[in-house]
Each structure stands twice: as C-alpha cells, then as structure tokens.
Amino acid sequence: VRRFIKANELDVLVIDHLGIVKNDTHTAMKRNDLLQHFSMRVAGLLKDCDVAGLIMLQLKRSQNNEMPTMDSLGETSQYEKDAHLIYLLHQPDLQEPTKRVIVCAKARDAESGVYPVNFSTKTTEFTSMTEQEVAQYQDRVNNNNNDIPMGF
C-alpha cells in the first residue's frame, strides 16, 4: 500500500469498508482485537505516508431509527481513538429518501453538530439545504417524534 501511495502520488486513501477486514495471518485473534489492530495500522500508515484517509464503516442499526452516536461505530472504540473527524450519516425520516443528516460526532479542530443535506438517489451526491428547507425538514422530522437539533 505504501508503494502504491507513493507511486501514484495519492493525497487521499479511501477504504470501503474497514469492518470487513479478515485475519489472514493464521493467528488466533478475537474480532475486536483484529479491528483495533487494523485501525491502528491504518492510522499509522496514513501518518507515515502523509496522506488523508477516508475510512468507511457500517453503523450498527438502531431499532427505532434513532440518531447514530459514537456507539453506533460498533465492534471497537479504537476507531474513535484513531480518527480526527467522525461523520455519521442518518436518514431520520424514512419517508424522505432525498433527505439526510450528517452528524459530526467528533472533530478535533472543528465544531460537532448535525447538518441536514439533500441527497440525490440518482447520482449519490449530497448538497446543502437552504435555510427554508432546513426549517421545513426539521418541522417534519420533529412532528414524527424525532427531536433532532440541526445546525446549518
């Protein structure tokens, strides 16, 4: 991977999806230990190669479509320790396929918060909502008993 990063002069390494890593070393390792080990190795790799990383994970699903939290990261807390930023994607209103919120759950040098966005199902592109769209969406979500504070 290091040679690939240098040979291609990468600025960003994207890993989709870290949770499917397997242990090919034939050593007995618990799943949680394996994920911790891999998370630390990826963090070290990114630092050594001086590249940014975008690491994607599947969140644990809530029973009532609740807002995701750091606990939603699942099997290990090592992700939280290694990450500079953690964003969690959520669809509070399942009847609105083109509306999402991005939860900034951790930001070392920035402000955390909840940010509503439009989502194009055709292009999988996210775009900002206008202030009016935010107000309308927040009213709709809160009327469905999902009290979600939204930033802009």
Short mmCIF file of C-alpha atoms in Angstrom, two decimals:
data_model
loop_
_atom_site.label_atom_id
_atom_site.label_comp_id
_atom_site.label_asym_id
_atom_site.label_seq_id
_atom_site.Cartn_x
_atom_site.Cartn_y
_atom_site.Cartn_z
CA VAL A 1 0.00 0.00 0.00
CA ARG A 2 2.86 2.37 0.82
CA ARG A 3 4.41 1.79 -2.60
CA PHE A 4 1.04 2.31 -4.28
CA ILE A 5 0.51 5.61 -2.42
CA LYS A 6 3.96 6.90 -3.37
CA ALA A 7 3.88 5.62 -6.98
CA ASN A 8 0.51 7.24 -7.63
CA GLU A 9 1.19 10.38 -5.56
CA LEU A 10 -2.05 9.96 -3.66
CA ASP A 11 -3.37 12.72 -1.40
CA VAL A 12 -6.23 10.63 0.00
CA LEU A 13 -6.59 6.93 0.71
CA VAL A 14 -10.18 5.63 0.76
CA ILE A 15 -11.03 2.35 2.46
CA ASP A 16 -14.53 0.98 2.00
CA HIS A 17 -15.27 -0.78 4.29
CA LEU A 18 -12.98 -1.34 7.26
CA GLY A 19 -15.39 -3.67 9.06
CA ILE A 20 -14.94 -6.49 6.52
CA VAL A 21 -11.24 -6.99 7.24
CA LYS A 22 -10.21 -10.61 7.70
CA ASN A 23 -7.37 -12.20 9.61
CA ASP A 24 -5.13 -13.91 7.05
CA THR A 25 -2.16 -14.37 9.40
CA HIS A 26 -3.42 -17.71 10.73
CA THR A 27 -3.02 -16.46 14.29
CA ALA A 28 -5.87 -16.69 16.75
CA MET A 29 -7.19 -13.17 17.21
CA LYS A 30 -10.56 -12.06 18.53
CA ARG A 31 -12.61 -9.93 16.12
CA ASN A 32 -12.42 -6.87 18.38
CA ASP A 33 -8.62 -7.21 18.69
CA LEU A 34 -8.29 -7.62 14.93
CA LEU A 35 -10.28 -4.44 14.25
CA GLN A 36 -8.28 -2.49 16.84
CA HIS A 37 -5.03 -3.73 15.30
CA PHE A 38 -6.14 -2.86 11.78
CA SER A 39 -7.41 0.60 12.80
CA MET A 40 -4.07 1.43 14.44
CA ARG A 41 -2.14 0.12 11.41
CA VAL A 42 -4.22 2.25 9.02
CA ALA A 43 -3.77 5.34 11.22
CA GLY A 44 0.00 4.74 11.27
CA LEU A 45 0.09 4.20 7.51
CA LEU A 46 -1.73 7.46 6.83
CA LYS A 47 0.58 9.37 9.14
CA ASP A 48 3.76 7.79 7.73
CA CYS A 49 2.68 8.45 4.12
CA ASP A 50 1.37 11.95 4.96
CA VAL A 51 -1.99 11.35 3.27
CA ALA A 52 -5.54 11.92 4.41
CA GLY A 53 -7.78 8.93 4.90
CA LEU A 54 -11.47 8.36 4.37
CA ILE A 55 -12.43 5.18 6.17
CA MET A 56 -16.00 3.94 5.82
CA LEU A 57 -17.80 1.64 8.24
CA GLN A 58 -21.25 0.13 8.52
CA LEU A 59 -23.01 1.56 11.57
CA LYS A 60 -24.96 -0.62 13.96
CA ARG A 61 -28.64 -0.22 13.16
CA SER A 62 -30.96 1.10 15.85
CA GLN A 63 -34.35 -0.46 16.44
CA ASN A 64 -36.30 2.81 16.16
CA ASN A 65 -34.21 4.65 13.54
CA GLU A 66 -32.56 6.69 16.30
CA MET A 67 -29.84 9.26 15.62
CA PRO A 68 -26.47 7.46 15.40
CA THR A 69 -23.83 8.10 18.05
CA MET A 70 -20.23 7.03 18.58
CA ASP A 71 -21.61 3.76 19.99
CA SER A 72 -23.02 3.11 16.52
CA LEU A 73 -19.47 2.52 15.27
CA GLY A 74 -19.80 -0.97 16.61
CA GLU A 75 -17.20 -3.52 17.45
CA THR A 76 -14.36 -1.36 18.78
CA SER A 77 -13.73 2.05 20.28
CA GLN A 78 -10.36 2.17 18.53
CA TYR A 79 -11.92 3.96 15.55
CA GLU A 80 -12.88 6.84 17.82
CA LYS A 81 -9.35 6.99 19.26
CA ASP A 82 -7.63 6.99 15.86
CA ALA A 83 -9.93 9.37 13.96
CA HIS A 84 -9.58 13.13 13.74
CA LEU A 85 -13.12 13.52 12.39
CA ILE A 86 -16.09 11.19 12.60
CA TYR A 87 -19.18 11.79 10.49
CA LEU A 88 -22.25 9.59 10.79
CA LEU A 89 -24.86 9.54 8.03
CA HIS A 90 -28.52 9.22 9.03
CA GLN A 91 -31.95 9.25 7.40
CA PRO A 92 -34.29 10.41 10.21
CA ASP A 93 -37.42 10.30 8.06
CA LEU A 94 -37.63 7.05 6.11
CA GLN A 95 -40.44 8.56 4.02
CA GLU A 96 -38.00 11.17 2.64
CA PRO A 97 -35.43 9.29 0.52
CA THR A 98 -33.79 12.52 -0.65
CA LYS A 99 -33.14 13.98 2.82
CA ARG A 100 -30.32 13.02 5.18
CA VAL A 101 -28.48 14.45 8.13
CA ILE A 102 -24.75 14.29 8.64
CA VAL A 103 -23.83 14.01 12.30
CA CYS A 104 -20.38 15.38 13.08
CA ALA A 105 -19.78 13.19 16.14
CA LYS A 106 -16.10 14.04 16.59
CA ALA A 107 -13.98 16.90 15.34
CA ARG A 108 -10.59 17.58 16.87
CA ASP A 109 -10.25 21.05 15.36
CA ALA A 110 -13.85 21.88 14.45
CA GLU A 111 -17.33 22.07 15.86
CA SER A 112 -19.50 19.00 16.09
CA GLY A 113 -23.19 19.14 15.17
CA VAL A 114 -25.98 17.87 12.97
CA TYR A 115 -26.20 19.11 9.39
CA PRO A 116 -29.16 18.42 7.10
CA VAL A 117 -28.40 17.76 3.43
CA ASN A 118 -30.21 16.89 0.24
CA PHE A 119 -29.34 13.53 -1.27
CA SER A 120 -29.63 12.65 -4.95
CA THR A 121 -30.58 8.99 -5.27
CA LYS A 122 -29.57 9.08 -8.95
CA THR A 123 -26.05 10.48 -8.52
CA THR A 124 -25.47 9.70 -4.78
CA GLU A 125 -24.49 13.35 -4.36
CA PHE A 126 -25.05 15.42 -1.23
CA THR A 127 -25.87 19.13 -1.46
CA SER A 128 -26.59 21.79 1.13
CA MET A 129 -30.15 22.63 2.09
CA THR A 130 -31.37 26.20 2.08
CA GLU A 131 -32.38 27.71 5.42
CA GLN A 132 -36.03 27.33 4.38
CA GLU A 133 -35.54 23.63 3.51
CA VAL A 134 -33.82 23.08 6.87
CA ALA A 135 -36.74 24.66 8.76
CA GLN A 136 -39.32 22.64 6.81
CA TYR A 137 -37.42 19.39 7.23
CA GLN A 138 -36.81 19.96 10.93
CA ASP A 139 -40.53 20.63 11.46
CA ARG A 140 -41.41 17.40 9.61
CA VAL A 141 -38.84 15.30 11.49
CA ASN A 142 -39.81 16.75 14.87
CA ASN A 143 -43.51 16.17 14.15
CA ASN A 144 -42.63 12.48 13.75
CA ASN A 145 -41.27 12.46 17.34
CA ASN A 146 -37.62 12.63 16.26
CA ASP A 147 -36.36 15.67 18.12
CA ILE A 148 -33.20 16.39 16.17
CA PRO A 149 -31.30 19.65 16.68
CA MET A 150 -29.99 20.75 13.32
CA GLY A 151 -27.22 23.18 12.52
CA PHE A 152 -26.66 24.99 9.29
#
